[in-house]
Amino acid sequence: MSIVIDQPVEARLVAAAPRMSNIPATLHYDRRDPFAVRMTFPAPATLEGVEVCWTFARDLLTAGLHEAEGHGDVRVRPYGYDRTVLEFHAPEGTAIVHVHSSEIRRFLQATSELVPAGREHLQLDLDHELAELMREA
């Protein structure tokens, strides 16, 4: 069984648009980092002209399908019948994208099949992580 899920999604850029209105973004999940998801945007869609990857909690994405969630750099909320809004706040500006909620639900279902919610801690190798931390100290 794979330990990584990469799902392309079409995101519609609403604010802070450099040149594109529709962006071929990618949602990414790796069971070695079971609490997090990443959303990557290609270079042409960013202000800096380089690929940008945002990392945030899988729980934030899940909760944001139903009600507004998030207080920091990433905020998620439902919008209309089948859209979810993701807001990405950075010192350079704010990007607001719409994604079909059905695409997010499909992605979250796949992550849940890989690592069920509430079972993330079982994927962590705390002994290995502690050894790495001690070696770096």
Coordinates of N, CA and C in Angstrom, one line a residue:
M1 N 0.8 -1.2 0.0 CA 0.0 0.0 0.0 C 0.9 1.2 0.0
S2 N 0.5 2.2 -0.8 CA 1.2 3.5 -0.9 C 1.2 4.2 0.4
I3 N 2.2 5.0 0.7 CA 2.2 5.8 1.9 C 2.0 7.3 1.6
V4 N 1.8 7.6 0.3 CA 1.6 9.0 -0.1 C 0.4 9.1 -1.1
I5 N -0.3 10.2 -0.9 CA -1.5 10.5 -1.8 C -1.2 11.9 -2.4
D6 N -1.2 11.9 -3.8 CA -1.1 13.2 -4.5 C -2.4 13.3 -5.3
Q7 N -3.2 14.3 -5.1 CA -4.4 14.5 -5.9 C -4.4 15.8 -6.6
P8 N -4.4 15.9 -7.9 CA -4.5 17.2 -8.6 C -6.0 17.7 -8.3
V9 N -6.1 19.0 -8.2 CA -7.4 19.7 -8.0 C -7.3 21.0 -8.9
E10 N -8.4 21.4 -9.3 CA -8.5 22.7 -10.0 C -9.0 23.7 -9.0
A11 N -8.1 24.7 -8.7 CA -8.4 25.8 -7.8 C -8.7 27.0 -8.6
R12 N -9.7 27.8 -8.2 CA -10.0 29.0 -8.9 C -9.5 30.2 -8.1
L13 N -8.5 30.9 -8.6 CA -7.9 32.0 -7.8 C -8.8 33.2 -7.8
V14 N -9.1 33.7 -6.6 CA -10.1 34.8 -6.5 C -9.4 36.1 -6.2
A15 N -8.4 36.1 -5.4 CA -7.7 37.4 -5.0 C -6.2 37.2 -5.1
A16 N -5.6 38.4 -5.2 CA -4.1 38.5 -5.3 C -3.6 37.7 -6.5
A17 N -4.4 37.8 -7.6 CA -4.0 37.0 -8.8 C -2.9 37.6 -9.6
P18 N -1.8 36.9 -9.9 CA -0.8 37.4 -10.7 C -1.2 37.3 -12.2
R19 N -1.6 36.1 -12.7 CA -1.9 36.0 -14.1 C -3.0 34.9 -14.4
M20 N -3.3 34.1 -13.5 CA -4.2 32.9 -13.8 C -5.4 33.0 -12.9
S21 N -6.5 32.6 -13.5 CA -7.8 32.5 -12.7 C -8.0 31.0 -12.2
N22 N -7.6 30.0 -13.1 CA -7.7 28.6 -12.7 C -6.3 28.1 -12.5
I23 N -6.1 27.4 -11.4 CA -4.8 26.9 -11.1 C -4.8 25.4 -10.9
P24 N -3.9 24.7 -11.6 CA -3.8 23.2 -11.4 C -3.0 22.9 -10.1
A25 N -3.7 23.1 -8.9 CA -3.0 22.8 -7.7 C -3.0 21.3 -7.3
T26 N -2.2 20.9 -6.3 CA -2.1 19.5 -5.9 C -2.3 19.5 -4.4
L27 N -3.1 18.6 -4.0 CA -3.3 18.2 -2.5 C -2.4 17.0 -2.3
H28 N -1.6 17.0 -1.2 CA -0.6 16.0 -0.9 C -0.8 15.5 0.5
Y29 N -0.7 14.2 0.7 CA -0.7 13.6 2.1 C 0.3 12.5 2.2
D30 N 1.0 12.5 3.2 CA 2.1 11.5 3.5 C 1.8 10.9 4.9
R31 N 1.6 9.6 4.9 CA 1.3 9.0 6.3 C 2.5 9.1 7.2
R32 N 3.7 9.5 6.7 CA 4.8 9.7 7.6 C 4.7 11.0 8.4
D33 N 3.8 11.9 7.9 CA 3.5 13.2 8.6 C 1.9 13.2 8.6
P34 N 1.4 12.3 9.5 CA -0.1 12.0 9.4 C -1.1 13.1 9.8
F35 N -0.6 14.1 10.5 CA -1.5 15.2 10.9 C -1.7 16.3 9.8
A36 N -0.8 16.3 8.8 CA -0.7 17.4 7.9 C -1.1 17.0 6.5
V37 N -1.6 18.0 5.8 CA -1.7 18.0 4.3 C -1.0 19.1 3.7
R38 N -0.7 19.0 2.4 CA 0.0 20.1 1.8 C -0.8 20.4 0.5
M39 N -0.8 21.7 0.1 CA -1.4 22.2 -1.1 C -0.3 22.9 -1.8
T40 N 0.0 22.5 -3.1 CA 1.1 23.1 -3.8 C 0.5 23.8 -5.0
F41 N 1.0 25.0 -5.3 CA 0.6 25.8 -6.4 C 1.8 25.9 -7.4
P42 N 1.6 25.9 -8.7 CA 2.7 25.9 -9.6 C 3.3 27.4 -9.7
A43 N 4.5 27.5 -10.2 CA 5.2 28.8 -10.3 C 4.4 29.9 -11.0
P44 N 3.7 29.6 -12.1 CA 3.0 30.7 -12.8 C 1.9 31.3 -12.0
A45 N 1.4 30.6 -11.0 CA 0.3 31.1 -10.2 C 0.7 31.9 -9.0
T46 N 2.0 32.1 -8.8 CA 2.5 32.7 -7.5 C 3.1 34.1 -7.8
L47 N 3.1 35.0 -6.8 CA 3.7 36.3 -7.0 C 5.2 36.2 -7.2
E48 N 5.8 35.2 -6.6 CA 7.3 35.1 -6.7 C 7.7 34.4 -8.0
G49 N 6.8 33.7 -8.7 CA 7.2 33.0 -9.8 C 7.9 31.7 -9.5
V50 N 7.7 31.1 -8.3 CA 8.2 29.8 -7.9 C 7.1 29.0 -7.3
E51 N 7.3 27.7 -7.4 CA 6.3 26.8 -6.8 C 6.1 27.1 -5.3
V52 N 4.9 27.1 -4.8 CA 4.6 27.4 -3.4 C 3.8 26.3 -2.8
C53 N 4.3 25.8 -1.6 CA 3.6 24.7 -0.9 C 3.2 25.2 0.4
W54 N 1.9 25.1 0.8 CA 1.4 25.4 2.1 C 1.1 24.1 2.8
T55 N 1.5 24.0 4.1 CA 1.3 22.9 4.9 C 0.3 23.3 6.0
F56 N -0.7 22.5 6.3 CA -1.7 22.8 7.3 C -2.3 21.5 7.8
A57 N -3.1 21.6 8.9 CA -3.6 20.4 9.5 C -4.7 19.7 8.7
R58 N -4.7 18.4 8.6 CA -5.8 17.7 7.9 C -7.1 18.0 8.6
D59 N -7.1 18.1 9.9 CA -8.3 18.4 10.6 C -8.9 19.8 10.2
L60 N -8.0 20.7 9.9 CA -8.5 22.1 9.5 C -9.3 21.9 8.1
L61 N -8.7 21.2 7.2 CA -9.4 21.0 5.9 C -10.7 20.3 6.1
T62 N -10.7 19.3 7.0 CA -12.0 18.5 7.2 C -13.0 19.4 7.8
A63 N -12.7 20.1 8.9 CA -13.7 21.0 9.6 C -14.1 22.2 8.7
G64 N -13.2 22.7 7.8 CA -13.5 23.8 7.0 C -14.5 23.5 5.9
L65 N -14.8 22.2 5.6 CA -15.8 21.8 4.7 C -17.2 22.2 5.2
H66 N -17.3 22.3 6.6 CA -18.6 22.5 7.2 C -18.9 23.8 7.8
E67 N -17.8 24.5 8.3 CA -17.9 25.8 8.9 C -16.5 26.5 8.8
A68 N -16.5 27.8 8.9 CA -15.3 28.6 8.9 C -14.3 28.1 10.0
E69 N -13.1 27.8 9.6 CA -12.0 27.3 10.5 C -10.7 28.0 10.2
G70 N -9.9 28.1 11.2 CA -8.6 28.7 11.0 C -8.5 30.1 11.5
H71 N -7.3 30.4 12.1 CA -7.1 31.8 12.6 C -5.7 32.3 12.3
G72 N -4.9 31.5 11.6 CA -3.6 31.9 11.3 C -3.4 32.1 9.8
D73 N -2.3 31.6 9.3 CA -2.0 31.7 7.9 C -2.9 31.0 6.9
V74 N -3.6 30.0 7.3 CA -4.5 29.2 6.5 C -5.9 29.2 7.1
R75 N -6.9 29.6 6.3 CA -8.3 29.5 6.8 C -9.1 28.8 5.7
V76 N -10.1 28.1 6.2 CA -10.9 27.3 5.3 C -12.4 27.4 5.7
R77 N -13.2 27.6 4.6 CA -14.7 27.7 4.9 C -15.5 27.2 3.7
P78 N -16.7 26.8 4.0 CA -17.6 26.4 2.9 C -18.1 27.6 2.1
Y79 N -18.4 27.4 0.8 CA -18.9 28.5 0.0 C -19.9 28.0 -1.0
G80 N -21.2 28.3 -0.8 CA -22.2 27.8 -1.7 C -22.4 26.3 -1.6
Y81 N -22.9 25.8 -2.7 CA -23.3 24.3 -2.7 C -22.1 23.4 -2.7
D82 N -21.1 23.6 -3.6 CA -20.0 22.6 -3.7 C -18.7 23.3 -3.9
R83 N -18.5 24.3 -3.1 CA -17.2 25.0 -3.1 C -16.7 25.2 -1.7
T84 N -15.3 25.1 -1.6 CA -14.7 25.4 -0.4 C -13.7 26.5 -0.6
V85 N -13.6 27.5 0.2 CA -12.6 28.6 0.1 C -11.4 28.3 1.0
L86 N -10.3 28.4 0.4 CA -9.0 28.3 1.2 C -8.3 29.7 1.1
E87 N -8.0 30.3 2.2 CA -7.3 31.6 2.2 C -5.9 31.3 2.7
F88 N -4.9 31.8 2.0 CA -3.5 31.7 2.4 C -3.0 33.1 2.6
H89 N -2.6 33.3 3.9 CA -2.1 34.7 4.3 C -0.6 34.6 4.4
A90 N 0.1 35.5 3.8 CA 1.6 35.7 3.8 C 1.9 37.1 3.9
P91 N 3.1 37.5 4.3 CA 3.5 38.9 4.3 C 3.4 39.5 2.9
E92 N 3.6 38.8 1.9 CA 3.5 39.3 0.5 C 2.1 39.6 0.1
G93 N 1.1 39.0 0.7 CA -0.3 39.2 0.4 C -1.1 38.0 0.7
T94 N -2.4 38.0 0.3 CA -3.3 36.9 0.5 C -3.8 36.4 -0.8
A95 N -3.8 35.0 -0.8 CA -4.4 34.4 -2.0 C -5.7 33.6 -1.5
I96 N -6.7 33.8 -2.2 CA -8.0 33.1 -1.9 C -8.4 32.3 -3.1
V97 N -8.5 31.0 -2.8 CA -8.9 30.0 -3.9 C -10.2 29.3 -3.6
H98 N -10.9 29.0 -4.6 CA -12.1 28.1 -4.5 C -11.7 26.7 -5.0
V99 N -12.1 25.7 -4.3 CA -11.9 24.3 -4.8 C -13.3 23.6 -4.7
H100 N -13.6 22.7 -5.6 CA -14.8 22.0 -5.5 C -14.7 21.1 -4.2
S101 N -15.7 21.2 -3.4 CA -15.8 20.5 -2.1 C -15.7 19.0 -2.4
S102 N -16.3 18.5 -3.5 CA -16.3 17.1 -3.8 C -14.9 16.6 -4.0
E103 N -14.0 17.5 -4.6 CA -12.6 17.1 -4.8 C -11.9 17.0 -3.4
I104 N -12.2 17.9 -2.5 CA -11.6 17.8 -1.2 C -12.1 16.6 -0.4
R105 N -13.4 16.4 -0.5 CA -13.9 15.2 0.2 C -13.3 13.9 -0.4
R106 N -13.1 13.8 -1.7 CA -12.5 12.6 -2.3 C -11.1 12.5 -1.7
F107 N -10.3 13.6 -1.7 CA -9.0 13.5 -1.1 C -9.0 13.1 0.3
L108 N -9.8 13.7 1.1 CA -9.9 13.3 2.6 C -10.3 11.9 2.8
Q109 N -11.2 11.4 1.9 CA -11.6 10.0 2.0 C -10.4 9.1 1.8
A110 N -9.6 9.4 0.8 CA -8.4 8.6 0.5 C -7.4 8.7 1.6
T111 N -7.2 9.9 2.2 CA -6.3 10.0 3.4 C -6.8 9.2 4.6
S112 N -8.1 9.2 4.7 CA -8.7 8.4 5.8 C -8.6 6.9 5.6
E113 N -8.6 6.5 4.4 CA -8.3 5.1 4.1 C -6.9 4.7 4.4
L114 N -6.0 5.6 4.2 CA -4.6 5.4 4.5 C -4.3 5.5 6.0
V115 N -4.8 6.5 6.6 CA -4.6 6.7 8.1 C -6.0 7.3 8.6
P116 N -6.8 6.4 9.3 CA -8.0 6.9 9.8 C -7.8 8.0 10.8
A117 N -8.8 9.0 10.8 CA -8.7 10.1 11.7 C -8.8 9.5 13.2
G118 N -7.9 10.1 14.0 CA -7.8 9.6 15.4 C -6.8 8.5 15.6
R119 N -6.2 8.0 14.5 CA -5.2 7.0 14.5 C -3.8 7.5 14.0
E120 N -3.7 8.8 13.8 CA -2.5 9.3 13.3 C -1.3 9.0 14.1
H121 N -1.5 9.1 15.5 CA -0.4 8.8 16.4 C 0.3 7.5 16.2
L122 N -0.4 6.5 15.6 CA 0.1 5.2 15.4 C 1.2 5.2 14.3
Q123 N 1.2 6.2 13.5 CA 2.1 6.3 12.3 C 3.5 6.9 12.8
L124 N 3.5 7.5 13.9 CA 4.7 8.2 14.4 C 5.7 7.2 15.0
D125 N 6.9 7.4 14.7 CA 8.0 6.6 15.3 C 8.8 7.5 16.2
L126 N 8.2 7.7 17.4 CA 8.8 8.6 18.4 C 10.2 8.3 18.8
D127 N 10.5 7.0 18.9 CA 11.9 6.7 19.3 C 12.9 7.2 18.2
H128 N 12.5 7.0 16.9 CA 13.4 7.5 15.8 C 13.5 9.0 15.9
E129 N 12.4 9.7 16.0 CA 12.4 11.1 16.0 C 13.2 11.7 17.2
L130 N 13.1 11.0 18.4 CA 13.9 11.5 19.5 C 15.3 11.3 19.3
A131 N 15.7 10.1 18.7 CA 17.1 9.9 18.4 C 17.6 10.9 17.4
E132 N 16.9 11.3 16.4 CA 17.3 12.3 15.4 C 17.5 13.6 16.1
L133 N 16.6 14.0 17.0 CA 16.7 15.2 17.8 C 17.9 15.3 18.6
M134 N 18.2 14.2 19.3 CA 19.4 14.1 20.2 C 20.7 14.2 19.3
R135 N 20.7 13.6 18.2 CA 21.8 13.6 17.3 C 22.1 15.0 16.8
E136 N 21.1 15.8 16.6 CA 21.2 17.1 16.1 C 21.6 18.1 17.2
A137 N 21.4 17.7 18.4 CA 21.7 18.6 19.6 C 23.1 18.7 19.9

